[in-house]
mmCIF file of C-alpha atoms and ligand atoms in Angstrom:
data_model
loop_
_atom_site.group_PDB
_atom_site.id
_atom_site.type_symbol
_atom_site.label_atom_id
_atom_site.label_comp_id
_atom_site.label_asym_id
_atom_site.label_seq_id
_atom_site.Cartn_x
_atom_site.Cartn_y
_atom_site.Cartn_z
ATOM 1 C CA UNK Z 1 -23.201 -25.760 19.404
ATOM 2 C CA UNK Z 2 -23.942 -22.080 18.885
ATOM 3 C CA UNK Z 3 -25.531 -21.035 15.645
ATOM 4 C CA UNK Z 4 -23.297 -18.922 13.431
ATOM 5 C CA UNK Z 5 -23.411 -18.429 9.694
ATOM 6 C CA UNK Z 6 -20.566 -17.320 7.467
ATOM 7 C CA UNK Z 7 -21.603 -14.603 5.055
ATOM 8 C CA UNK Z 8 -19.354 -15.802 2.275
ATOM 9 C CA UNK Z 9 -19.665 -17.600 -1.047
ATOM 10 C CA UNK Z 10 -19.548 -21.384 -1.199
ATOM 11 C CA UNK Z 11 -16.012 -22.723 -1.681
ATOM 12 C CA UNK Z 12 -16.466 -26.450 -2.319
ATOM 13 C CA UNK Z 13 -12.763 -26.907 -3.168
ATOM 14 C CA UNK Z 14 -11.520 -25.423 0.132
ATOM 15 C CA UNK Z 15 -8.554 -27.459 1.468
ATOM 16 C CA UNK Z 16 -9.986 -29.662 4.179
ATOM 17 C CA UNK Z 17 -9.380 -32.568 6.545
ATOM 18 C CA UNK Z 18 -11.934 -33.748 9.092
ATOM 19 C CA UNK Z 19 -11.231 -33.179 12.757
ATOM 20 C CA UNK Z 20 -9.139 -36.026 14.172
ATOM 21 C CA UNK Z 21 -10.994 -38.187 16.650
ATOM 22 C CA UNK Z 22 -10.642 -37.004 20.230
ATOM 23 C CA UNK Z 23 -9.370 -33.550 19.228
ATOM 24 C CA UNK Z 24 -10.050 -31.152 22.099
ATOM 25 C CA UNK Z 25 -8.425 -28.090 20.510
ATOM 26 C CA UNK Z 26 -10.411 -25.463 18.600
ATOM 27 C CA UNK Z 27 -8.263 -26.026 15.462
ATOM 28 C CA UNK Z 28 -6.410 -28.999 14.020
ATOM 29 C CA UNK Z 29 -3.383 -28.976 11.763
ATOM 30 C CA UNK Z 30 -3.188 -30.234 8.202
ATOM 31 C CA UNK Z 31 -1.644 -33.705 8.415
ATOM 32 C CA UNK Z 32 1.048 -32.930 5.819
ATOM 33 C CA UNK Z 33 2.189 -29.614 7.306
ATOM 34 C CA UNK Z 34 4.262 -27.707 6.475
ATOM 35 C CA UNK Z 35 2.831 -27.291 2.994
ATOM 36 C CA UNK Z 36 5.793 -25.164 1.837
ATOM 37 C CA UNK Z 37 9.291 -26.245 2.782
ATOM 38 C CA UNK Z 38 12.748 -24.673 2.763
ATOM 39 C CA UNK Z 39 14.416 -23.463 -0.462
ATOM 40 C CA UNK Z 40 11.201 -23.403 -2.515
ATOM 41 C CA UNK Z 41 12.879 -21.385 -5.319
ATOM 42 C CA UNK Z 42 16.467 -21.005 -6.538
ATOM 43 C CA UNK Z 43 16.752 -17.490 -5.055
ATOM 44 C CA UNK Z 44 14.454 -17.965 -2.062
ATOM 45 C CA UNK Z 45 15.525 -19.706 1.148
ATOM 46 C CA UNK Z 46 12.193 -19.654 2.957
ATOM 47 C CA UNK Z 47 8.548 -18.837 2.290
ATOM 48 C CA UNK Z 48 6.334 -18.069 5.307
ATOM 49 C CA UNK Z 49 3.764 -15.478 6.543
ATOM 50 C CA UNK Z 50 1.814 -15.572 3.280
ATOM 51 C CA UNK Z 51 -1.738 -15.088 2.061
ATOM 52 C CA UNK Z 52 -3.966 -16.933 -0.379
ATOM 53 C CA UNK Z 53 -7.364 -16.342 -1.954
ATOM 54 C CA UNK Z 54 -9.740 -18.223 -4.274
ATOM 55 C CA UNK Z 55 -9.269 -17.213 -7.907
ATOM 56 C CA UNK Z 56 -11.053 -18.679 -10.941
ATOM 57 C CA UNK Z 57 -11.074 -22.491 -10.520
ATOM 58 C CA UNK Z 58 -8.234 -22.550 -7.983
ATOM 59 C CA UNK Z 59 -6.236 -20.242 -5.761
ATOM 60 C CA UNK Z 60 -3.606 -17.499 -5.964
ATOM 61 C CA UNK Z 61 -1.395 -16.186 -3.218
ATOM 62 C CA UNK Z 62 1.172 -13.552 -2.318
ATOM 63 C CA UNK Z 63 4.096 -15.120 -0.520
ATOM 64 C CA UNK Z 64 6.793 -13.698 1.690
ATOM 65 C CA UNK Z 65 9.970 -15.035 0.085
ATOM 66 C CA UNK Z 66 13.141 -14.537 2.092
ATOM 67 C CA UNK Z 67 15.723 -14.246 -0.673
ATOM 68 C CA UNK Z 68 19.149 -15.849 -0.312
ATOM 69 C CA UNK Z 69 20.555 -12.394 0.535
ATOM 70 C CA UNK Z 70 18.180 -12.220 3.519
ATOM 71 C CA UNK Z 71 15.906 -9.528 2.059
ATOM 72 C CA UNK Z 72 12.182 -10.361 1.964
ATOM 73 C CA UNK Z 73 10.088 -9.699 -1.128
ATOM 74 C CA UNK Z 74 6.687 -10.809 -2.365
ATOM 75 C CA UNK Z 75 6.296 -13.691 -4.794
ATOM 76 C CA UNK Z 76 3.160 -14.789 -6.619
ATOM 77 C CA UNK Z 77 1.970 -18.380 -6.341
ATOM 78 C CA UNK Z 78 -0.814 -20.362 -7.974
ATOM 79 C CA UNK Z 79 -2.451 -23.579 -6.893
ATOM 80 C CA UNK Z 80 -5.250 -25.848 -8.036
ATOM 81 C CA UNK Z 81 -5.951 -27.236 -4.561
ATOM 82 C CA UNK Z 82 -4.647 -24.577 -2.133
ATOM 83 C CA UNK Z 83 -1.988 -26.972 -0.807
ATOM 84 C CA UNK Z 84 0.458 -27.568 -3.676
ATOM 85 C CA UNK Z 85 1.866 -24.277 -4.901
ATOM 86 C CA UNK Z 86 3.781 -23.174 -8.003
ATOM 87 C CA UNK Z 87 5.659 -19.916 -7.574
ATOM 88 C CA UNK Z 88 6.915 -17.374 -10.070
ATOM 89 C CA UNK Z 89 10.709 -17.411 -9.855
ATOM 90 C CA UNK Z 90 10.855 -13.612 -9.999
ATOM 91 C CA UNK Z 91 9.419 -11.427 -7.267
ATOM 92 C CA UNK Z 92 6.316 -9.396 -8.128
ATOM 93 C CA UNK Z 93 7.199 -6.333 -10.204
ATOM 94 C CA UNK Z 94 5.142 -3.388 -9.012
ATOM 95 C CA UNK Z 95 4.430 -0.264 -11.040
ATOM 96 C CA UNK Z 96 3.084 3.113 -10.016
ATOM 97 C CA UNK Z 97 -0.115 4.615 -11.395
ATOM 98 C CA UNK Z 98 1.759 5.852 -14.499
ATOM 99 C CA UNK Z 99 3.028 2.338 -15.213
ATOM 100 C CA UNK Z 100 6.631 3.110 -14.124
ATOM 101 C CA UNK Z 101 8.506 0.473 -12.076
ATOM 102 C CA UNK Z 102 7.996 1.148 -8.367
ATOM 103 C CA UNK Z 103 9.640 -1.546 -6.278
ATOM 104 C CA UNK Z 104 9.697 -1.501 -2.463
ATOM 105 C CA UNK Z 105 13.164 -1.836 -0.881
ATOM 106 C CA UNK Z 106 11.834 -4.821 1.014
ATOM 107 C CA UNK Z 107 8.355 -6.243 1.498
ATOM 108 C CA UNK Z 108 7.058 -8.743 4.021
ATOM 109 C CA UNK Z 109 4.018 -10.315 5.667
ATOM 110 C CA UNK Z 110 1.676 -9.764 2.696
ATOM 111 C CA UNK Z 111 -2.072 -10.151 2.948
ATOM 112 C CA UNK Z 112 -4.361 -10.517 -0.062
ATOM 113 C CA UNK Z 113 -7.953 -9.353 0.096
ATOM 114 C CA UNK Z 114 -10.744 -9.143 -2.428
ATOM 115 C CA UNK Z 115 -12.739 -6.049 -1.593
ATOM 116 C CA UNK Z 116 -15.907 -6.101 -3.584
ATOM 117 C CA UNK Z 117 -14.589 -6.793 -7.101
ATOM 118 C CA UNK Z 118 -10.944 -5.749 -6.726
ATOM 119 C CA UNK Z 119 -7.895 -7.514 -5.311
ATOM 120 C CA UNK Z 120 -5.519 -5.733 -2.948
ATOM 121 C CA UNK Z 121 -2.150 -6.888 -1.625
ATOM 122 C CA UNK Z 122 -1.109 -5.205 1.632
ATOM 123 C CA UNK Z 123 2.303 -5.687 3.231
ATOM 124 C CA UNK Z 124 5.010 -4.103 5.368
ATOM 125 C CA UNK Z 125 7.728 -2.102 3.607
ATOM 126 C CA UNK Z 126 10.281 0.616 4.162
ATOM 127 C CA UNK Z 127 9.445 4.337 4.231
ATOM 128 C CA UNK Z 128 12.230 5.614 6.497
ATOM 129 C CA UNK Z 129 11.161 2.767 8.758
ATOM 130 C CA UNK Z 130 8.509 0.074 8.427
ATOM 131 C CA UNK Z 131 5.080 1.070 7.221
ATOM 132 C CA UNK Z 132 2.255 -0.353 5.133
ATOM 133 C CA UNK Z 133 2.477 -0.802 1.353
ATOM 134 C CA UNK Z 134 -0.530 -1.538 -0.809
ATOM 135 C CA UNK Z 135 -1.122 -2.489 -4.440
ATOM 136 C CA UNK Z 136 -4.116 -3.310 -6.566
ATOM 137 C CA UNK Z 137 -4.512 -5.966 -9.250
ATOM 138 C CA UNK Z 138 -7.317 -7.335 -11.323
ATOM 139 C CA UNK Z 139 -5.434 -10.105 -13.152
ATOM 140 C CA UNK Z 140 -2.410 -11.019 -10.980
ATOM 141 C CA UNK Z 141 -0.072 -10.067 -13.820
ATOM 142 C CA UNK Z 142 0.206 -6.348 -13.173
ATOM 143 C CA UNK Z 143 0.208 -4.826 -9.693
ATOM 144 C CA UNK Z 144 -0.252 -1.075 -9.281
ATOM 145 C CA UNK Z 145 1.130 0.489 -6.128
ATOM 146 C CA UNK Z 146 -1.208 2.901 -4.380
ATOM 147 C CA UNK Z 147 -0.257 5.613 -1.879
ATOM 148 C CA UNK Z 148 1.025 4.221 1.404
ATOM 149 C CA UNK Z 149 -1.995 4.237 3.705
ATOM 150 C CA UNK Z 150 -0.135 4.779 7.009
ATOM 151 C CA UNK Z 151 2.815 6.784 8.290
ATOM 152 C CA UNK Z 152 5.795 4.887 9.737
ATOM 153 C CA UNK Z 153 5.970 2.955 11.919
ATOM 154 C CA UNK Z 154 3.271 0.434 11.254
ATOM 155 C CA UNK Z 155 2.864 -3.278 10.471
ATOM 156 C CA UNK Z 156 0.228 -6.001 10.136
ATOM 157 C CA UNK Z 157 -2.331 -4.223 7.992
ATOM 158 C CA UNK Z 158 -5.348 -6.134 6.786
ATOM 159 C CA UNK Z 159 -8.369 -4.924 4.843
ATOM 160 C CA UNK Z 160 -11.947 -5.866 5.526
ATOM 161 C CA UNK Z 161 -13.443 -7.663 2.498
ATOM 162 C CA UNK Z 162 -16.159 -5.069 2.008
ATOM 163 C CA UNK Z 163 -16.769 -1.403 2.679
ATOM 164 C CA UNK Z 164 -18.433 -0.491 5.958
ATOM 165 C CA UNK Z 165 -20.580 2.650 5.966
ATOM 166 C CA UNK Z 166 -19.348 3.400 2.441
ATOM 167 C CA UNK Z 167 -15.628 3.341 3.345
ATOM 168 C CA UNK Z 168 -12.772 0.908 2.914
ATOM 169 C CA UNK Z 169 -11.633 -0.308 6.324
ATOM 170 C CA UNK Z 170 -8.166 -1.391 7.450
ATOM 171 C CA UNK Z 171 -6.763 -2.854 10.660
ATOM 172 C CA UNK Z 172 -3.145 -2.028 11.468
ATOM 173 C CA UNK Z 173 -0.674 -2.061 14.332
ATOM 174 C CA UNK Z 174 1.520 0.984 15.020
ATOM 175 C CA UNK Z 175 4.993 -0.151 16.080
ATOM 176 C CA UNK Z 176 8.629 0.942 16.339
ATOM 177 C CA UNK Z 177 11.611 0.526 14.054
ATOM 178 C CA UNK Z 178 12.783 -2.716 15.676
ATOM 179 C CA UNK Z 179 11.307 -5.804 17.266
ATOM 180 C CA UNK Z 180 8.552 -3.725 18.869
ATOM 181 C CA UNK Z 181 7.847 -4.629 22.489
ATOM 182 C CA UNK Z 182 4.312 -3.158 22.492
ATOM 183 C CA UNK Z 183 1.332 -2.864 20.202
ATOM 184 C CA UNK Z 184 -2.452 -2.712 19.907
ATOM 185 C CA UNK Z 185 -4.752 -3.126 16.902
ATOM 186 C CA UNK Z 186 -6.345 0.011 15.424
ATOM 187 C CA UNK Z 187 -8.870 0.530 12.631
ATOM 188 C CA UNK Z 188 -8.844 3.264 9.945
ATOM 189 C CA UNK Z 189 -11.224 4.181 7.146
ATOM 190 C CA UNK Z 190 -10.854 5.551 3.627
ATOM 191 C CA UNK Z 191 -13.383 6.636 1.002
ATOM 192 C CA UNK Z 192 -10.940 6.026 -1.866
ATOM 193 C CA UNK Z 193 -7.981 3.835 -0.743
ATOM 194 C CA UNK Z 194 -5.818 6.954 -0.712
ATOM 195 C CA UNK Z 195 -6.840 9.174 2.189
ATOM 196 C CA UNK Z 196 -7.091 7.342 5.486
ATOM 197 C CA UNK Z 197 -8.524 8.629 8.751
ATOM 198 C CA UNK Z 198 -11.153 8.179 11.456
ATOM 199 C CA UNK Z 199 -8.621 6.062 13.358
ATOM 200 C CA UNK Z 200 -10.010 4.123 16.306
ATOM 201 C CA UNK Z 201 -8.570 1.749 18.892
ATOM 202 C CA UNK Z 202 -9.896 -1.801 18.457
ATOM 203 C CA UNK Z 203 -8.157 -3.980 21.015
ATOM 204 C CA UNK Z 204 -5.102 -3.995 23.254
ATOM 205 C CA UNK Z 205 -2.994 -6.494 25.126
ATOM 206 C CA UNK Z 206 -5.734 -7.264 27.621
ATOM 207 C CA UNK Z 207 -3.745 -9.111 30.272
ATOM 208 C CA UNK Z 208 -4.001 -12.609 28.763
ATOM 209 C CA UNK Z 209 -0.515 -13.991 29.332
ATOM 210 C CA UNK Z 210 0.017 -15.482 25.880
ATOM 211 C CA UNK Z 211 -0.644 -12.060 24.248
ATOM 212 C CA UNK Z 212 0.481 -9.624 26.912
ATOM 213 C CA UNK Z 213 3.354 -8.046 24.942
ATOM 214 C CA UNK Z 214 1.669 -7.117 21.652
ATOM 215 C CA UNK Z 215 -1.028 -8.146 19.232
ATOM 216 C CA UNK Z 216 -1.514 -7.576 15.492
ATOM 217 C CA UNK Z 217 -3.956 -8.336 12.697
ATOM 218 C CA UNK Z 218 -3.761 -11.721 10.986
ATOM 219 C CA UNK Z 219 -6.198 -12.929 8.364
ATOM 220 C CA UNK Z 220 -8.699 -10.579 6.724
ATOM 221 C CA UNK Z 221 -11.793 -10.522 8.952
ATOM 222 C CA UNK Z 222 -14.465 -13.054 7.953
ATOM 223 C CA UNK Z 223 -18.045 -11.814 7.809
ATOM 224 C CA UNK Z 224 -20.584 -13.786 9.862
ATOM 225 C CA UNK Z 225 -24.096 -13.119 11.088
ATOM 226 C CA UNK Z 226 -22.584 -12.666 14.585
ATOM 227 C CA UNK Z 227 -19.960 -10.082 13.580
ATOM 228 C CA UNK Z 228 -16.490 -10.118 12.004
ATOM 229 C CA UNK Z 229 -14.489 -13.199 12.927
ATOM 230 C CA UNK Z 230 -10.898 -12.071 13.365
ATOM 231 C CA UNK Z 231 -7.876 -14.358 13.581
ATOM 232 C CA UNK Z 232 -4.945 -12.319 14.878
ATOM 233 C CA UNK Z 233 -1.543 -12.903 16.454
ATOM 234 C CA UNK Z 234 -0.579 -12.343 20.079
ATOM 235 C CA UNK Z 235 2.924 -12.296 21.517
ATOM 236 C CA UNK Z 236 4.405 -13.046 24.924
ATOM 237 C CA UNK Z 237 8.018 -12.392 25.862
ATOM 238 C CA UNK Z 238 9.948 -15.182 27.552
ATOM 239 C CA UNK Z 239 13.532 -15.587 28.780
ATOM 240 C CA UNK Z 240 14.098 -17.294 25.433
ATOM 241 C CA UNK Z 241 12.478 -14.652 23.221
ATOM 242 C CA UNK Z 242 9.072 -13.849 21.751
ATOM 243 C CA UNK Z 243 6.405 -16.555 21.278
ATOM 244 C CA UNK Z 244 3.722 -15.890 18.627
ATOM 245 C CA UNK Z 245 0.311 -17.567 18.982
ATOM 246 C CA UNK Z 246 -2.975 -17.221 17.118
ATOM 247 C CA UNK Z 247 -5.956 -15.583 18.825
ATOM 248 C CA UNK Z 248 -9.593 -15.096 17.800
ATOM 249 C CA UNK Z 249 -12.193 -12.399 18.416
ATOM 250 C CA UNK Z 250 -15.558 -11.218 17.097
ATOM 251 C CA UNK Z 251 -15.887 -7.550 16.093
ATOM 252 C CA UNK Z 252 -19.124 -5.632 15.680
ATOM 253 C CA UNK Z 253 -20.300 -5.796 12.086
ATOM 254 C CA UNK Z 254 -21.004 -2.049 11.667
ATOM 255 C CA UNK Z 255 -18.560 -0.649 14.239
ATOM 256 C CA UNK Z 256 -15.519 -2.938 14.053
ATOM 257 C CA UNK Z 257 -13.676 -0.925 16.723
ATOM 258 C CA UNK Z 258 -16.082 -2.594 19.132
ATOM 259 C CA UNK Z 259 -14.957 -6.072 20.210
ATOM 260 C CA UNK Z 260 -17.973 -8.226 21.061
ATOM 261 C CA UNK Z 261 -16.103 -11.364 22.149
ATOM 262 C CA UNK Z 262 -12.464 -12.207 22.608
ATOM 263 C CA UNK Z 263 -11.003 -15.571 23.452
ATOM 264 C CA UNK Z 264 -8.839 -15.564 26.586
ATOM 265 C CA UNK Z 265 -7.003 -18.643 25.293
ATOM 266 C CA UNK Z 266 -4.892 -18.884 22.174
ATOM 267 C CA UNK Z 267 -6.420 -21.043 19.484
ATOM 268 C CA UNK Z 268 -3.103 -22.218 18.032
ATOM 269 C CA UNK Z 269 0.363 -21.973 19.574
ATOM 270 C CA UNK Z 270 3.770 -23.324 18.526
ATOM 271 C CA UNK Z 271 3.801 -27.038 19.351
ATOM 272 C CA UNK Z 272 4.954 -28.980 16.291
ATOM 273 C CA UNK Z 273 8.650 -29.149 15.338
ATOM 274 C CA UNK Z 274 8.112 -26.973 12.275
ATOM 275 C CA UNK Z 275 6.626 -24.260 14.549
ATOM 276 C CA UNK Z 276 9.092 -24.475 17.437
ATOM 277 C CA UNK Z 277 12.241 -24.859 15.318
ATOM 278 C CA UNK Z 278 13.365 -22.751 12.399
ATOM 279 C CA UNK Z 279 14.832 -19.370 11.531
ATOM 280 C CA UNK Z 280 12.840 -17.771 14.367
ATOM 281 C CA UNK Z 281 11.594 -20.481 16.761
ATOM 282 C CA UNK Z 282 8.118 -20.481 18.320
ATOM 283 C CA UNK Z 283 6.171 -18.498 15.755
ATOM 284 C CA UNK Z 284 2.666 -19.240 14.442
ATOM 285 C CA UNK Z 285 1.697 -16.179 12.394
ATOM 286 C CA UNK Z 286 -1.726 -16.155 10.642
ATOM 287 C CA UNK Z 287 -2.034 -14.206 7.368
ATOM 288 C CA UNK Z 288 -5.076 -15.606 5.555
ATOM 289 C CA UNK Z 289 -8.181 -17.735 5.965
ATOM 290 C CA UNK Z 290 -10.247 -19.454 3.303
ATOM 291 C CA UNK Z 291 -13.835 -20.201 4.171
ATOM 292 C CA UNK Z 292 -16.768 -22.067 2.691
ATOM 293 C CA UNK Z 293 -20.050 -20.217 3.201
ATOM 294 C CA UNK Z 294 -21.937 -23.442 2.580
ATOM 295 C CA UNK Z 295 -20.418 -25.698 5.269
ATOM 296 C CA UNK Z 296 -18.751 -23.181 7.603
ATOM 297 C CA UNK Z 297 -15.330 -24.779 7.017
ATOM 298 C CA UNK Z 298 -12.313 -22.552 7.580
ATOM 299 C CA UNK Z 299 -8.697 -23.165 6.492
ATOM 300 C CA UNK Z 300 -6.198 -20.869 8.196
ATOM 301 C CA UNK Z 301 -2.810 -20.212 6.562
ATOM 302 C CA UNK Z 302 -0.037 -19.345 8.972
ATOM 303 C CA UNK Z 303 3.707 -18.836 8.935
ATOM 304 C CA UNK Z 304 5.687 -21.340 11.005
ATOM 305 C CA UNK Z 305 8.931 -20.301 12.735
ATOM 306 C CA UNK Z 306 9.641 -17.719 9.979
ATOM 307 C CA UNK Z 307 10.522 -20.734 7.816
ATOM 308 C CA UNK Z 308 7.436 -22.572 6.506
ATOM 309 C CA UNK Z 309 3.735 -22.217 5.716
ATOM 310 C CA UNK Z 310 1.217 -24.334 7.606
ATOM 311 C CA UNK Z 311 -2.544 -24.827 7.349
ATOM 312 C CA UNK Z 312 -4.961 -25.463 10.203
ATOM 313 C CA UNK Z 313 -8.672 -26.192 10.076
ATOM 314 C CA UNK Z 314 -11.754 -25.356 12.082
ATOM 315 C CA UNK Z 315 -15.408 -24.598 11.485
ATOM 316 C CA UNK Z 316 -17.302 -21.385 12.147
ATOM 317 C CA UNK Z 317 -19.351 -23.142 14.845
ATOM 318 C CA UNK Z 318 -16.405 -24.731 16.609
ATOM 319 C CA UNK Z 319 -14.365 -21.536 16.760
ATOM 320 C CA UNK Z 320 -17.353 -19.402 17.753
ATOM 321 C CA UNK Z 321 -18.224 -21.832 20.560
ATOM 322 C CA UNK Z 322 -14.638 -21.749 21.804
ATOM 323 C CA UNK Z 323 -14.510 -17.948 21.712
ATOM 324 C CA UNK Z 324 -17.771 -17.716 23.678
ATOM 325 C CA UNK Z 325 -16.688 -20.381 26.173
ATOM 326 C CA UNK Z 326 -13.486 -18.526 27.039
ATOM 327 C CA UNK Z 327 -14.665 -14.983 26.302
ATOM 328 C CA UNK Z 328 -13.002 -12.327 28.415
ATOM 329 C CA UNK Z 329 -13.424 -9.197 26.280
ATOM 330 C CA UNK Z 330 -12.767 -6.237 28.570
ATOM 331 C CA UNK Z 331 -14.826 -3.072 28.929
ATOM 332 C CA UNK Z 332 -12.141 -1.289 26.894
ATOM 333 C CA UNK Z 333 -12.436 -3.907 24.144
ATOM 334 C CA UNK Z 334 -16.207 -3.505 24.038
ATOM 335 C CA UNK Z 335 -16.326 0.264 23.857
ATOM 336 C CA UNK Z 336 -16.599 2.190 20.608
ATOM 337 C CA UNK Z 337 -12.907 2.632 19.767
ATOM 338 C CA UNK Z 338 -11.460 5.450 21.829
ATOM 339 C CA UNK Z 339 -9.622 8.312 20.107
HETATM 340 C C1 LIG O 401 7.396 -9.871 13.484
HETATM 341 C C2 LIG O 401 7.244 -9.847 11.982
HETATM 342 C C3 LIG O 401 6.928 -11.218 11.435
HETATM 343 C C4 LIG O 401 7.726 -12.328 12.047
HETATM 344 C C5 LIG O 401 7.787 -12.175 13.567
HETATM 345 C C6 LIG O 401 8.673 -13.214 14.233
HETATM 346 O O1 LIG O 401 7.877 -8.666 13.965
HETATM 347 O O2 LIG O 401 8.429 -9.389 11.421
HETATM 348 O O3 LIG O 401 7.212 -11.205 10.070
HETATM 349 O O4 LIG O 401 7.127 -13.555 11.749
HETATM 350 O O5 LIG O 401 8.265 -10.898 13.878
HETATM 351 O O6 LIG O 401 10.004 -13.092 13.791
#
């Protein structure tokens, strides 16, 4: 086993199940997946593609709730154990900086990241086409919308959990107005969460078959002594539609546009019924990862078939070993992000 250390606080109450005997895969699924099932709220048909974070003695999360009219919005959830969730029945009510209501027309695929001592929710919303929305909270009761960080069209934004070189850092994936048949991951920086720039290319489609159509950020990058561990999604087109798998890479700690290692194999792909069957079949879509700095345990939260939320487990060592074993980062991946 390769040595790798998570640079993260201890999280003794992280959801966890030991690896099943004989497991050859880099990750294993929670035995009671999916953890969130259909019709979780009176007005919400499905919750999926959602993000959670430790908070006080338990966990909070921002959840993509597909309302019964088909429009996605973000709902707040709380949990003592990270597996059983209680949701607010009403979607999150955002305000602007003056405290006036400021609701997105729709909002989906939220991520939730603690950057230093503040919590940020980041999602995809409408601004004459899809782009990134962002809001800040300190107490999970009021959420203040900030300026949209990116122009349309853009999706899959995720913040790094700390500043790098004094700036906030965000991954995102420029796209089109539809079901985007292309897409690479880029990184941008901001001194103040308002003005974003210094955009760099991080990684592209790379030729691996399972991700040769498009890729996009997933969970917030996890800091390790070997670089940023990134779980992302990769998509292949088939005669039956898109298939979304989970990939993993290690980015340089100071220059995250530089990919140090990238796994040529997916680390999770739709296999179970709840991943292959649902509103959109064959989707595993990572949005968050909890980790325990003490043991190296990692719990990945992912959307299943645009219908459910699932959890899968690994350890820092196991995933790092797997990435190194099947590493095929290209010269373009490894270079300082081109501009
Ligand atoms: C993407 C996003 C995700 C969704 C996926 C599969 O474009 O909209 O929210 O999970 O498609 O439908």
